[in-house]
Amino acid sequence: MKTRARPYDLKLRLTILGAVLGCCGVVLVGRAAHMQLLDNDFYQHEGDARFLREVPIATSRGMIMDRNGEPLAVSTPVESVWANPKELLQHPERLPELAKALGIPEDVLTQRIAQRSGKEFVFLRRHINPDDAQAVVARGIPGVYSQREFRRFYPHGEVMAHVLGFTNIDDQGQEGVELAFNDWLTGKPGAQRVIRDRRGRIVENVDLIRAAQPGKDITLSIDRRIQYLAYRELKAALLANHARSGSVVVLDVPTGEILAMVNQPSYNPNAREAAEPGVHRNRAVTDVVEPGSVMKAMTVMAALENGVDPNITLDTNPGIMMLGKYPIRDTSNHGVVTLEGLLQHSSNIGAAKLGMGMSNDHFYDVLHRFGFGTSTGSGFPGESAGVLAPARSWGPVEKATIAYGYGVSVTPLQLAQAYAAMANEGRLMPPTFIRGGEGSGRQVMDPRIARQVLLMLESVTRAGGSAPKAAVTGYHVAGKTGTSRKASAGGYQKRYVSLFAGVVPLDHPKFAMVVVINEPNGRDYYGGLVSAPVFHNVMDGALRLMDVPPDKVEEWYAQQPAPVAAPTIADVADGNVIDEAPAAPAAPAAEAPATAAALAPGALR
């Protein structure tokens, strides 16, 4: 017998379905409430991980200024464009547009992105104008963003290049002061939390994690005006004499502060990539030369300290002296000379005789006290200590050649420091690039002896000396020329280094300056003709810039232009007004050509 089916109850089924759905709704609402209100930490973290980002806050590097507060190195804000390769590669059709906007070849950009396809960050172009960067980002290309950075700018270009050095693209010091004081100049970047949308745009600044700290400023001892003078005159001298390279150092005598330091050839630190690596080094502290006759002032001081009578005379007849099998020659026969005459005429024989009269230990000790053979302590990266062999290794020949500047190698900064010490009454000051950062120094020579030799050196810049071209009108100038041949594996070549070291004014010394010109190839190559004029031109301007009063007042007044009465109407009508400069005075006599010594060929003054 068949069973009858129950009648279809629509109302019951709807009731059951509604109850089930209601229960599900309650469960969902309860679960949502639990997640939103009671147990929300995990999901909040997951949500933040997708939209909350910690981004760095760029900070500027400290400014470098000259002694008068003029900016020498500053940091300017720029933008860098970067991309997320994973995101960008999902839209390869936008790569040609991006390449054109960035000014990068499309194949180069494509290769760069493809090589970093597994990364989430790659720089596309760094340190560009902020407006240009924003124009690229504004195109809305997925995965392309920009960030703030700072770029170093050097307003004075190659004039200050070797002192300041430069930074790399990450704003880290690579050479010069930028490297020496990198930790001081470098700031500490900050950090903040932000919310980014799905396109990577910042829509909200959530929290400042760490404030950015700018780098600290530095005030150098360099005087921008004297630096320009030295740069201009050195460059002109190299061009005029077809020289290979050169250096100039100017020190403040009482403090040891470096007022100017220039080298040629130079480079533009704003376009450092375009320069040859070899020109980045600061030759004034890294390169050494045999100083030649500039060393004779040290020899005379050592002899006086050793007990030599200041009024002694030395017989240099007949202009040649045999030391064993080696001859020592002067440029000419100077006959019997005093110590002042030895310096004025730059006698190699006289200097050798003084050197031979001292013990090795005493002579070495004096040179070492004046800083030869050891670093000056300036703190400049890559500074050379020079070469001064131990006294025990000196034979008679070595000691004689050292007495007139061969067999010892020094940097221009070491020479300037030694002459500044002589001018500072025998007190050696550590050279410094920081204004007000001078030390106490140390006494290396009896003040009376240092003053005696300094007064003798004035004869070098007077008529009859080897460097009248170094004289500065209105000021007593002391100095010494040097012209040395360059050493090679087979002896000495016919390539020269021309030097001049001087101090001015003599009554109250303010400046010590050294000029080194490497391989002049013009008609002249003597220090008195090539380097001494650079000293004159730089000091003539520096003395006035620093308001140093003349110590030869009568001469200074005599050189001032006489007042000219205003022309009358009658003079103009009669054509009696003459607009013509007076004739230039005759140039002083040049130093005599030198005869090469077999002992140290070309031991010139």
Coordinates of C-alpha atoms in Angstrom, one line a residue:
M1 CA 0.0 0.0 0.0
K2 CA 1.4 3.4 -1.0
T3 CA 2.3 6.0 1.7
R4 CA 0.9 9.4 1.1
A5 CA 3.5 12.3 0.9
R6 CA 3.2 15.0 3.5
P7 CA 1.8 18.2 2.2
Y8 CA 4.5 20.9 1.3
D9 CA 4.8 23.4 4.3
L10 CA 6.3 26.5 2.8
K11 CA 5.9 28.6 6.0
L12 CA 7.8 26.2 8.1
R13 CA 10.7 26.0 5.7
L14 CA 10.9 29.8 5.5
T15 CA 10.9 30.0 9.3
I16 CA 13.8 27.5 9.6
L17 CA 15.8 29.2 6.8
G18 CA 15.3 32.6 8.5
A19 CA 16.4 31.2 11.8
V20 CA 19.5 29.7 10.3
L21 CA 20.4 32.9 8.5
G22 CA 19.7 34.9 11.7
C23 CA 22.1 32.7 13.6
C24 CA 24.8 33.0 11.0
G25 CA 24.3 36.8 11.1
V26 CA 24.7 36.8 14.8
V27 CA 27.8 34.7 14.6
L28 CA 29.3 36.9 12.0
V29 CA 28.5 40.1 13.9
G30 CA 29.9 38.5 17.1
R31 CA 33.0 37.5 15.3
A32 CA 33.5 40.9 13.7
A33 CA 32.9 42.5 17.1
H34 CA 35.4 40.2 18.7
M35 CA 38.0 41.0 16.0
Q36 CA 37.3 44.7 16.0
L37 CA 37.0 45.3 19.7
L38 CA 38.5 42.5 21.7
D39 CA 41.2 40.8 19.7
N40 CA 42.3 43.5 17.2
D41 CA 46.1 43.6 17.7
F42 CA 47.0 40.9 15.2
Y43 CA 44.7 42.3 12.4
Q44 CA 45.8 45.9 13.2
H45 CA 49.4 44.8 12.7
E46 CA 48.6 43.0 9.4
G47 CA 46.7 46.1 8.2
D48 CA 49.5 48.4 9.1
A49 CA 52.0 46.2 7.4
R50 CA 50.2 46.8 4.1
F51 CA 49.7 50.5 4.4
L52 CA 52.0 51.9 7.3
R53 CA 55.6 52.6 6.3
E54 CA 58.6 53.9 8.1
V55 CA 60.4 56.4 5.8
P56 CA 63.7 58.2 6.5
I57 CA 63.9 62.0 6.8
A58 CA 66.9 63.3 4.9
T59 CA 69.2 65.7 6.7
S60 CA 71.8 68.2 5.4
R61 CA 75.5 68.0 5.8
G62 CA 77.2 70.7 7.8
M63 CA 78.4 73.8 6.0
I64 CA 82.1 74.6 5.5
M65 CA 83.0 78.3 5.8
D66 CA 86.2 80.4 5.4
R67 CA 87.6 82.4 8.3
N68 CA 85.3 85.3 7.5
G69 CA 82.1 83.2 7.4
E70 CA 81.9 82.9 3.6
P71 CA 80.3 79.6 2.5
L72 CA 82.8 77.2 0.8
A73 CA 80.7 74.0 0.8
V74 CA 76.9 73.9 1.2
S75 CA 74.2 71.2 0.8
T76 CA 71.2 71.8 -1.4
P77 CA 68.0 69.8 -1.4
V78 CA 67.4 67.6 -4.5
E79 CA 65.1 64.7 -5.4
S80 CA 66.0 61.1 -6.4
V81 CA 63.6 59.0 -8.5
W82 CA 63.3 55.3 -7.5
A83 CA 61.1 52.4 -8.4
N84 CA 59.7 49.1 -7.1
P85 CA 60.8 46.7 -9.9
K86 CA 58.1 44.1 -9.0
E87 CA 55.4 46.6 -9.4
L88 CA 56.8 48.4 -12.4
L89 CA 57.4 45.2 -14.4
Q90 CA 53.7 44.5 -14.2
H91 CA 53.3 47.5 -16.6
P92 CA 56.0 47.1 -19.2
E93 CA 54.2 49.2 -21.7
R94 CA 55.0 52.3 -19.5
L95 CA 58.8 51.8 -19.6
P96 CA 59.3 53.8 -22.9
E97 CA 57.4 56.7 -21.3
L98 CA 59.5 56.5 -18.1
A99 CA 62.8 56.3 -20.0
K100 CA 61.9 59.4 -22.0
A101 CA 60.8 61.3 -18.8
L102 CA 64.1 60.4 -17.1
G103 CA 66.3 61.1 -20.1
I104 CA 67.7 57.5 -20.0
P105 CA 67.9 55.2 -23.0
E106 CA 65.1 52.7 -23.0
D107 CA 67.3 49.6 -23.3
V108 CA 69.5 50.8 -20.3
L109 CA 66.4 51.4 -18.1
T110 CA 64.8 48.0 -19.1
Q111 CA 68.0 46.2 -18.3
R112 CA 68.4 47.9 -15.0
I113 CA 64.9 47.0 -13.9
A114 CA 65.1 43.4 -15.2
Q115 CA 68.4 42.8 -13.3
R116 CA 66.6 43.8 -10.1
S117 CA 63.3 42.2 -10.8
G118 CA 63.3 40.4 -7.4
K119 CA 64.0 43.6 -5.5
E120 CA 61.6 46.2 -4.1
F121 CA 63.9 49.2 -4.5
V122 CA 66.2 50.6 -7.2
F123 CA 67.3 54.1 -7.9
L124 CA 66.5 55.3 -11.4
R125 CA 68.0 58.7 -11.3
R126 CA 69.6 60.6 -8.3
H127 CA 70.1 64.2 -7.4
I128 CA 67.9 65.9 -9.9
N129 CA 65.9 69.1 -9.8
P130 CA 62.9 68.6 -7.4
D131 CA 60.5 70.0 -10.1
D132 CA 61.9 67.5 -12.7
A133 CA 61.4 64.6 -10.2
Q134 CA 57.9 65.6 -9.4
A135 CA 57.1 65.8 -13.1
V136 CA 58.2 62.2 -13.5
V137 CA 56.1 61.0 -10.5
A138 CA 53.1 63.0 -11.7
R139 CA 52.8 60.8 -14.8
G140 CA 51.4 58.1 -12.5
I141 CA 53.5 55.3 -13.6
P142 CA 53.0 52.4 -11.2
G143 CA 55.9 51.7 -8.9
V144 CA 57.7 55.0 -9.6
Y145 CA 58.4 57.3 -6.6
S146 CA 60.8 60.0 -5.4
Q147 CA 62.5 60.9 -2.2
R148 CA 64.3 63.9 -0.8
E149 CA 68.1 63.9 -0.6
F150 CA 70.9 66.5 -0.4
R151 CA 73.7 67.3 -2.8
R152 CA 77.0 69.0 -1.9
F153 CA 77.7 72.2 -3.8
Y154 CA 81.1 74.1 -3.9
P155 CA 80.6 77.7 -4.9
H156 CA 84.3 78.4 -5.5
G157 CA 84.9 75.4 -7.7
E158 CA 88.5 74.4 -8.4
V159 CA 89.9 77.3 -6.4
M160 CA 89.1 75.4 -3.1
A161 CA 89.1 71.9 -4.5
H162 CA 92.2 70.5 -3.0
V163 CA 91.5 71.9 0.5
L164 CA 87.8 70.9 0.6
G165 CA 87.9 67.7 -1.3
F166 CA 84.4 66.3 -2.2
T167 CA 81.7 63.9 -1.2
N168 CA 80.3 60.9 -3.1
I169 CA 76.7 60.5 -4.3
D170 CA 75.8 59.2 -0.8
D171 CA 77.1 62.5 0.7
Q172 CA 80.1 60.9 2.4
G173 CA 83.5 62.7 2.4
Q174 CA 86.1 61.3 0.0
E175 CA 88.9 63.7 0.0
G176 CA 90.3 66.8 1.9
V177 CA 88.4 68.5 4.7
E178 CA 85.2 66.6 3.7
L179 CA 87.0 63.3 4.5
A180 CA 89.0 64.5 7.5
F181 CA 85.9 65.9 9.3
N182 CA 83.3 63.5 7.9
D183 CA 82.0 62.4 11.2
W184 CA 81.6 66.0 12.4
L185 CA 79.9 67.2 9.1
T186 CA 77.6 64.3 8.7
G187 CA 74.1 64.7 10.1
K188 CA 71.8 61.9 11.5
P189 CA 68.8 61.1 9.4
G190 CA 65.4 61.1 11.1
A191 CA 62.5 58.7 10.6
Q192 CA 58.7 58.9 10.6
R193 CA 55.7 56.6 10.1
V194 CA 53.4 57.3 7.2
I195 CA 50.4 55.7 5.6
R196 CA 50.7 55.1 1.9
D197 CA 47.9 54.2 -0.5
R198 CA 48.0 51.4 -3.0
R199 CA 49.9 53.7 -5.4
G200 CA 52.6 54.4 -2.8
R201 CA 51.5 58.0 -2.2
I202 CA 51.7 59.3 1.4
V203 CA 48.2 60.1 2.5
E204 CA 48.9 60.6 6.2
N205 CA 51.8 61.3 8.5
V206 CA 51.2 59.1 11.5
D207 CA 54.1 59.6 13.9
L208 CA 57.6 61.2 14.2
I209 CA 59.9 58.4 15.3
R210 CA 63.2 60.3 15.3
A211 CA 63.9 64.0 14.4
A212 CA 66.7 64.6 11.8
Q213 CA 69.9 66.2 13.2
P214 CA 71.8 68.4 10.7
G215 CA 75.6 68.1 10.5
K216 CA 77.7 70.6 12.4
D217 CA 79.3 73.5 10.6
I218 CA 83.1 74.1 10.3
T219 CA 84.9 77.4 10.1
L220 CA 88.3 77.0 8.3
S221 CA 91.4 79.1 8.7
I222 CA 91.4 79.6 4.9
D223 CA 90.9 83.2 3.8
R224 CA 88.9 83.1 0.5
R225 CA 90.5 86.3 -0.8
I226 CA 94.1 85.1 -0.3
Q227 CA 93.2 81.7 -1.7
Y228 CA 92.0 83.4 -4.9
L229 CA 95.1 85.4 -5.1
A230 CA 97.3 82.4 -4.7
Y231 CA 95.3 80.4 -7.2
R232 CA 95.4 83.1 -9.8
E233 CA 99.1 83.8 -9.5
L234 CA 100.1 80.1 -9.5
K235 CA 98.0 79.4 -12.5
A236 CA 99.5 82.3 -14.4
A237 CA 103.0 81.3 -13.5
L238 CA 102.5 77.7 -14.7
L239 CA 101.1 79.0 -18.0
A240 CA 103.9 81.5 -18.4
N241 CA 106.6 79.0 -17.7
H242 CA 105.0 76.0 -19.3
A243 CA 105.3 74.1 -16.0
R244 CA 103.8 70.7 -15.2
S245 CA 102.4 71.4 -11.8
G246 CA 102.8 73.7 -8.7
S247 CA 101.8 74.4 -5.1
V248 CA 101.4 77.4 -2.9
V249 CA 101.1 77.4 0.9
V250 CA 100.5 80.6 3.0
L251 CA 100.7 80.3 6.8
D252 CA 99.8 82.8 9.6
V253 CA 103.1 83.0 11.5
P254 CA 101.9 83.5 15.1
T255 CA 99.2 80.9 15.0
G256 CA 100.1 78.3 12.3
E257 CA 96.8 78.7 10.7
I258 CA 96.7 77.9 7.0
L259 CA 95.5 80.9 5.1
A260 CA 95.8 79.5 1.6
M261 CA 96.7 76.3 0.0
V262 CA 96.4 75.8 -3.8
N263 CA 97.7 73.4 -6.4
Q264 CA 97.8 73.2 -10.1
P265 CA 96.4 71.4 -12.0
S266 CA 93.1 71.5 -10.2
Y267 CA 89.6 70.1 -10.8
N268 CA 86.0 71.1 -10.3
P269 CA 84.6 69.3 -7.3
N270 CA 81.0 69.9 -8.6
A271 CA 81.9 67.7 -11.6
R272 CA 84.3 65.3 -9.9
E273 CA 83.5 62.4 -12.3
A274 CA 85.0 64.4 -15.2
A275 CA 88.4 64.9 -13.5
E276 CA 91.3 62.5 -13.7
P277 CA 91.9 60.7 -10.4
G278 CA 95.5 61.9 -10.2
V279 CA 94.5 65.5 -9.8
H280 CA 92.4 64.9 -6.7
R281 CA 95.4 64.7 -4.4
N282 CA 96.6 67.8 -2.5
R283 CA 100.2 68.1 -3.7
A284 CA 101.1 70.6 -1.0
V285 CA 100.8 67.8 1.7
T286 CA 101.2 64.6 -0.3
D287 CA 104.0 65.2 -2.8
V288 CA 107.6 65.6 -1.7
V289 CA 110.5 67.4 -3.4
E290 CA 114.2 67.9 -2.7
P291 CA 114.2 71.6 -1.6
G292 CA 117.6 72.6 -2.9
S293 CA 119.0 75.8 -1.5
V294 CA 115.9 76.6 0.5
M295 CA 117.4 74.3 3.1
K296 CA 120.5 76.4 3.5
A297 CA 118.7 78.6 6.1
M298 CA 118.3 75.5 8.3
T299 CA 122.0 74.7 7.8
V300 CA 123.1 78.1 9.0
M301 CA 120.8 78.0 12.1
A302 CA 122.2 74.5 13.0
A303 CA 125.8 75.8 12.6
L304 CA 125.1 78.9 14.8
E305 CA 123.5 76.6 17.5
N306 CA 126.6 74.4 17.2
G307 CA 128.7 77.4 18.3
V308 CA 129.8 78.9 15.0
D309 CA 130.8 82.5 15.2
P310 CA 128.1 84.7 13.5
N311 CA 130.9 86.7 12.0
I312 CA 132.7 83.8 10.5
T313 CA 133.9 83.9 6.9
L314 CA 134.1 81.0 4.5
D315 CA 136.5 80.6 1.7
T316 CA 134.7 79.3 -1.4
N317 CA 137.6 79.9 -3.8
P318 CA 137.9 78.9 -6.6
G319 CA 134.2 78.0 -6.9
I320 CA 134.7 74.3 -6.7
M321 CA 135.5 71.9 -3.8
M322 CA 136.4 68.3 -4.0
L323 CA 134.8 65.9 -1.4
G324 CA 136.6 62.7 -2.0
K325 CA 136.1 62.0 -5.7
Y326 CA 133.0 64.2 -5.9
P327 CA 133.2 68.0 -6.8
I328 CA 130.9 70.5 -5.3
R329 CA 130.4 73.6 -7.4
D330 CA 128.9 77.1 -7.0
T331 CA 127.3 79.0 -9.8
S332 CA 130.3 81.2 -9.8
N333 CA 133.3 81.9 -7.6
H334 CA 132.0 83.9 -4.7
G335 CA 135.3 84.1 -3.0
V336 CA 135.3 84.7 0.8
V337 CA 131.7 85.0 2.1
T338 CA 130.1 85.7 5.4
L339 CA 127.0 83.7 6.6
E340 CA 124.8 86.4 5.1
G341 CA 126.8 86.2 1.8
L342 CA 126.4 82.5 1.8
L343 CA 122.6 82.9 1.8
Q344 CA 122.6 85.9 -0.5
H345 CA 124.7 84.2 -3.2
S346 CA 123.5 80.7 -2.3
S347 CA 126.9 79.1 -2.0
N348 CA 126.8 75.3 -2.1
I349 CA 130.5 75.2 -1.0
G350 CA 129.8 77.4 2.0
A351 CA 126.8 75.3 3.1
A352 CA 128.7 72.1 2.6
K353 CA 131.6 73.4 4.8
L354 CA 129.1 74.4 7.5
G355 CA 127.5 71.0 7.4
M356 CA 130.8 69.2 7.5
G357 CA 131.7 71.1 10.7
M358 CA 128.7 69.6 12.6
S359 CA 128.2 66.2 14.0
N360 CA 125.6 64.0 12.2
D361 CA 123.4 63.8 15.4
H362 CA 123.3 67.6 15.9
F363 CA 122.5 68.4 12.3
Y364 CA 119.8 65.7 12.2
D365 CA 118.3 66.9 15.5
V366 CA 117.9 70.5 14.2
L367 CA 116.3 69.4 11.0
H368 CA 114.0 67.0 12.9
R369 CA 113.0 69.7 15.4
F370 CA 111.9 71.9 12.5
G371 CA 109.6 69.2 11.3
F372 CA 111.5 67.5 8.5
G373 CA 111.0 63.7 8.3
T374 CA 107.8 63.8 10.3
S375 CA 104.2 64.7 9.7
T376 CA 103.2 68.3 10.5
G377 CA 100.1 67.0 12.4
S378 CA 97.7 69.0 10.2
G379 CA 95.3 66.0 10.1
F380 CA 94.9 66.3 6.4
P381 CA 94.3 62.8 4.8
G382 CA 97.2 61.3 3.0
E383 CA 99.8 63.7 4.4
S384 CA 103.4 62.7 3.7
A385 CA 106.1 62.8 6.4
G386 CA 108.8 63.5 3.8
V387 CA 112.2 61.7 3.9
L388 CA 115.0 62.4 6.3
A389 CA 117.4 59.4 6.6
P390 CA 118.7 58.6 10.1
A391 CA 121.8 60.4 11.2
R392 CA 123.8 57.1 11.6
S393 CA 123.4 56.4 7.8
W394 CA 125.0 59.7 6.8
G395 CA 128.5 59.7 5.3
P396 CA 130.5 62.8 4.5
V397 CA 128.9 63.0 1.0
E398 CA 125.3 62.6 2.4
K399 CA 125.8 65.3 5.0
A400 CA 127.3 67.7 2.6
T401 CA 124.4 67.3 0.1
I402 CA 121.8 67.6 2.8
A403 CA 123.4 70.9 3.8
Y404 CA 122.4 72.4 0.5
G405 CA 119.1 70.6 0.0
Y406 CA 119.7 67.3 -1.6
G407 CA 119.2 63.9 0.0
V408 CA 116.2 65.1 1.9
S409 CA 112.6 65.4 0.7
V410 CA 109.9 67.6 2.1
T411 CA 106.4 68.7 1.3
P412 CA 105.5 72.4 0.6
L413 CA 103.6 72.4 3.9
Q414 CA 106.7 71.2 5.9
L415 CA 108.8 74.0 4.3
A416 CA 106.2 76.6 5.1
Q417 CA 106.0 75.4 8.7
A418 CA 109.8 75.5 9.1
Y419 CA 110.1 79.1 7.8
A420 CA 107.1 80.1 9.9
A421 CA 108.9 78.7 13.0
M422 CA 112.0 80.7 12.1
A423 CA 109.9 83.8 11.8
N424 CA 108.1 83.0 15.1
E425 CA 111.3 83.4 17.1
G426 CA 112.1 79.7 16.8
R427 CA 108.7 78.4 18.0
L428 CA 107.2 75.7 15.8
M429 CA 103.4 75.9 15.5
P430 CA 101.4 72.9 14.2
P431 CA 99.7 74.0 11.0
T432 CA 95.9 73.8 11.2
F433 CA 93.0 74.2 8.8
I434 CA 90.6 75.2 11.6
R435 CA 90.3 78.8 12.7
G436 CA 91.1 79.3 16.3
G437 CA 92.3 75.7 16.5
E438 CA 96.0 76.4 17.0
G439 CA 98.1 74.6 19.6
S440 CA 100.7 76.0 21.9
G441 CA 103.6 75.0 19.7
R442 CA 107.1 74.1 20.9
Q443 CA 110.4 76.0 21.0
V444 CA 112.8 74.4 18.5
M445 CA 115.4 77.1 18.2
D446 CA 116.9 79.9 20.3
P447 CA 114.9 83.0 19.4
R448 CA 118.2 85.0 19.0
I449 CA 119.6 82.6 16.4
A450 CA 116.3 82.4 14.5
R451 CA 116.1 86.2 14.3
Q452 CA 119.8 86.4 13.2
V453 CA 119.2 84.1 10.2
L454 CA 115.9 85.7 9.3
L455 CA 117.7 89.1 9.1
M456 CA 120.4 87.5 6.9
L457 CA 117.7 86.2 4.5
E458 CA 116.6 89.8 3.7
S459 CA 119.7 90.1 1.6
V460 CA 118.3 87.5 -0.7
T461 CA 115.4 89.8 -1.8
R462 CA 117.6 92.9 -2.1
A463 CA 119.5 94.0 -5.2
G464 CA 122.4 91.6 -5.6
G465 CA 120.5 88.7 -4.1
S466 CA 119.0 85.7 -5.9
A467 CA 115.4 86.9 -5.5
P468 CA 114.9 90.6 -5.9
K469 CA 111.6 89.8 -7.7
A470 CA 110.2 88.7 -4.4
A471 CA 110.5 92.1 -2.8
V472 CA 107.3 93.9 -1.8
T473 CA 107.3 97.7 -1.8
G474 CA 107.1 99.1 1.7
Y475 CA 107.9 95.9 3.5
H476 CA 111.1 94.1 4.6
V477 CA 111.0 90.6 3.0
A478 CA 113.2 87.6 4.0
G479 CA 113.3 84.6 1.8
K480 CA 115.4 81.9 0.1
T481 CA 115.3 80.5 -3.4
G482 CA 115.8 76.9 -4.4
T483 CA 116.2 75.2 -7.8
S484 CA 116.8 71.5 -7.7
R485 CA 117.1 68.9 -10.3
K486 CA 114.7 66.0 -10.2
A487 CA 116.1 62.6 -9.2
S488 CA 115.7 59.5 -11.3
A489 CA 116.9 55.9 -11.3
G490 CA 120.1 56.9 -13.2
G491 CA 120.9 60.0 -11.3
Y492 CA 119.6 63.5 -11.8
Q493 CA 117.7 64.7 -14.9
K494 CA 117.6 68.1 -16.6
R495 CA 114.2 68.6 -15.2
Y496 CA 113.9 71.2 -12.4
V497 CA 111.8 72.2 -9.4
S498 CA 111.8 75.9 -8.7
L499 CA 111.1 77.0 -5.1
F500 CA 110.9 80.1 -3.0
A501 CA 110.2 80.3 0.7
G502 CA 109.7 83.7 2.3
V503 CA 108.5 85.7 5.3
V504 CA 106.9 89.2 5.5
P505 CA 107.0 91.7 7.1
L506 CA 110.4 91.2 8.8
D507 CA 109.8 93.5 11.8
H508 CA 106.6 91.7 12.9
P509 CA 106.3 88.6 10.7
K510 CA 102.7 87.8 9.7
F511 CA 102.9 85.5 6.6
A512 CA 105.2 82.6 5.7
M513 CA 104.7 81.5 2.1
V514 CA 106.2 78.7 0.0
V515 CA 105.9 78.4 -3.8
V516 CA 106.9 75.2 -5.6
I517 CA 106.7 75.0 -9.4
N518 CA 107.4 71.6 -10.9
E519 CA 109.2 71.2 -14.2
P520 CA 109.1 74.7 -15.7
N521 CA 109.9 74.4 -19.4
G522 CA 110.3 78.0 -20.5
R523 CA 113.4 80.1 -20.8
D524 CA 113.8 80.4 -17.0
Y525 CA 113.8 77.7 -14.4
Y526 CA 115.5 79.3 -11.4
G527 CA 113.5 79.8 -8.2
G528 CA 114.3 83.5 -8.2
L529 CA 112.8 84.0 -11.7
V530 CA 109.9 81.5 -11.6
S531 CA 108.7 81.2 -8.1
A532 CA 109.7 84.5 -6.4
P533 CA 107.4 86.6 -8.6
V534 CA 104.4 84.5 -7.4
F535 CA 105.4 85.3 -3.8
H536 CA 105.6 89.0 -4.6
N537 CA 102.2 89.1 -6.3
V538 CA 100.4 87.1 -3.6
M539 CA 101.9 88.9 -0.7
D540 CA 101.5 92.3 -2.2
G541 CA 97.7 91.7 -2.2
A542 CA 97.5 89.7 1.0
L543 CA 99.3 92.4 3.1
R544 CA 96.7 94.9 2.0
L545 CA 93.8 92.6 2.4
M546 CA 94.8 91.9 6.0
D547 CA 95.7 95.5 6.7
V548 CA 99.3 94.7 7.7
P549 CA 101.1 98.1 8.1
P550 CA 104.3 98.6 6.1
D551 CA 107.6 98.3 8.0
K552 CA 109.5 100.3 5.4
V553 CA 107.4 103.4 5.7
E554 CA 109.8 105.7 3.8
E555 CA 109.9 103.4 0.8
W556 CA 106.1 102.9 1.0
Y557 CA 105.4 106.7 1.0
A558 CA 107.9 107.2 -1.9
Q559 CA 106.0 104.8 -4.0
Q560 CA 102.6 106.4 -3.5
P561 CA 101.4 108.4 -6.5
A562 CA 101.9 112.1 -6.2
P563 CA 98.7 114.1 -6.0
V564 CA 97.7 115.5 -9.4
A565 CA 96.2 118.9 -9.6
A566 CA 92.9 119.1 -11.4
P567 CA 93.3 120.4 -15.0
T568 CA 92.0 123.9 -15.6
I569 CA 89.7 124.9 -18.5
A570 CA 92.7 126.5 -20.2
D571 CA 94.7 123.3 -20.0
V572 CA 91.9 121.3 -21.6
A573 CA 91.5 123.9 -24.3
D574 CA 95.3 124.0 -25.0
G575 CA 95.5 120.2 -25.1
N576 CA 98.0 120.1 -22.2
V577 CA 96.3 117.1 -20.4
I578 CA 98.3 114.0 -20.9
D579 CA 96.8 110.6 -20.2
E580 CA 99.8 108.3 -20.1
A581 CA 101.2 106.0 -17.4
P582 CA 104.8 106.5 -16.3
A583 CA 107.4 104.2 -17.5
A584 CA 107.8 101.0 -15.5
P585 CA 111.0 100.7 -13.5
A586 CA 113.8 98.5 -14.8
A587 CA 113.6 94.9 -13.8
P588 CA 116.2 93.7 -11.2
A589 CA 119.0 91.6 -12.4
A590 CA 118.3 87.9 -12.7
E591 CA 120.3 85.3 -10.8
A592 CA 123.2 83.9 -12.6
P593 CA 122.9 80.5 -14.3
A594 CA 124.1 77.6 -12.3
T595 CA 126.7 75.0 -12.9
A596 CA 125.7 71.4 -12.2
A597 CA 127.5 69.5 -9.5
A598 CA 128.6 66.0 -10.1
L599 CA 127.7 65.2 -6.5
A600 CA 124.1 66.3 -7.0
P601 CA 123.9 67.5 -10.5
G602 CA 122.0 70.8 -10.7
A603 CA 122.4 71.7 -7.0
L604 CA 121.1 75.1 -7.8
R605 CA 120.0 78.0 -5.7

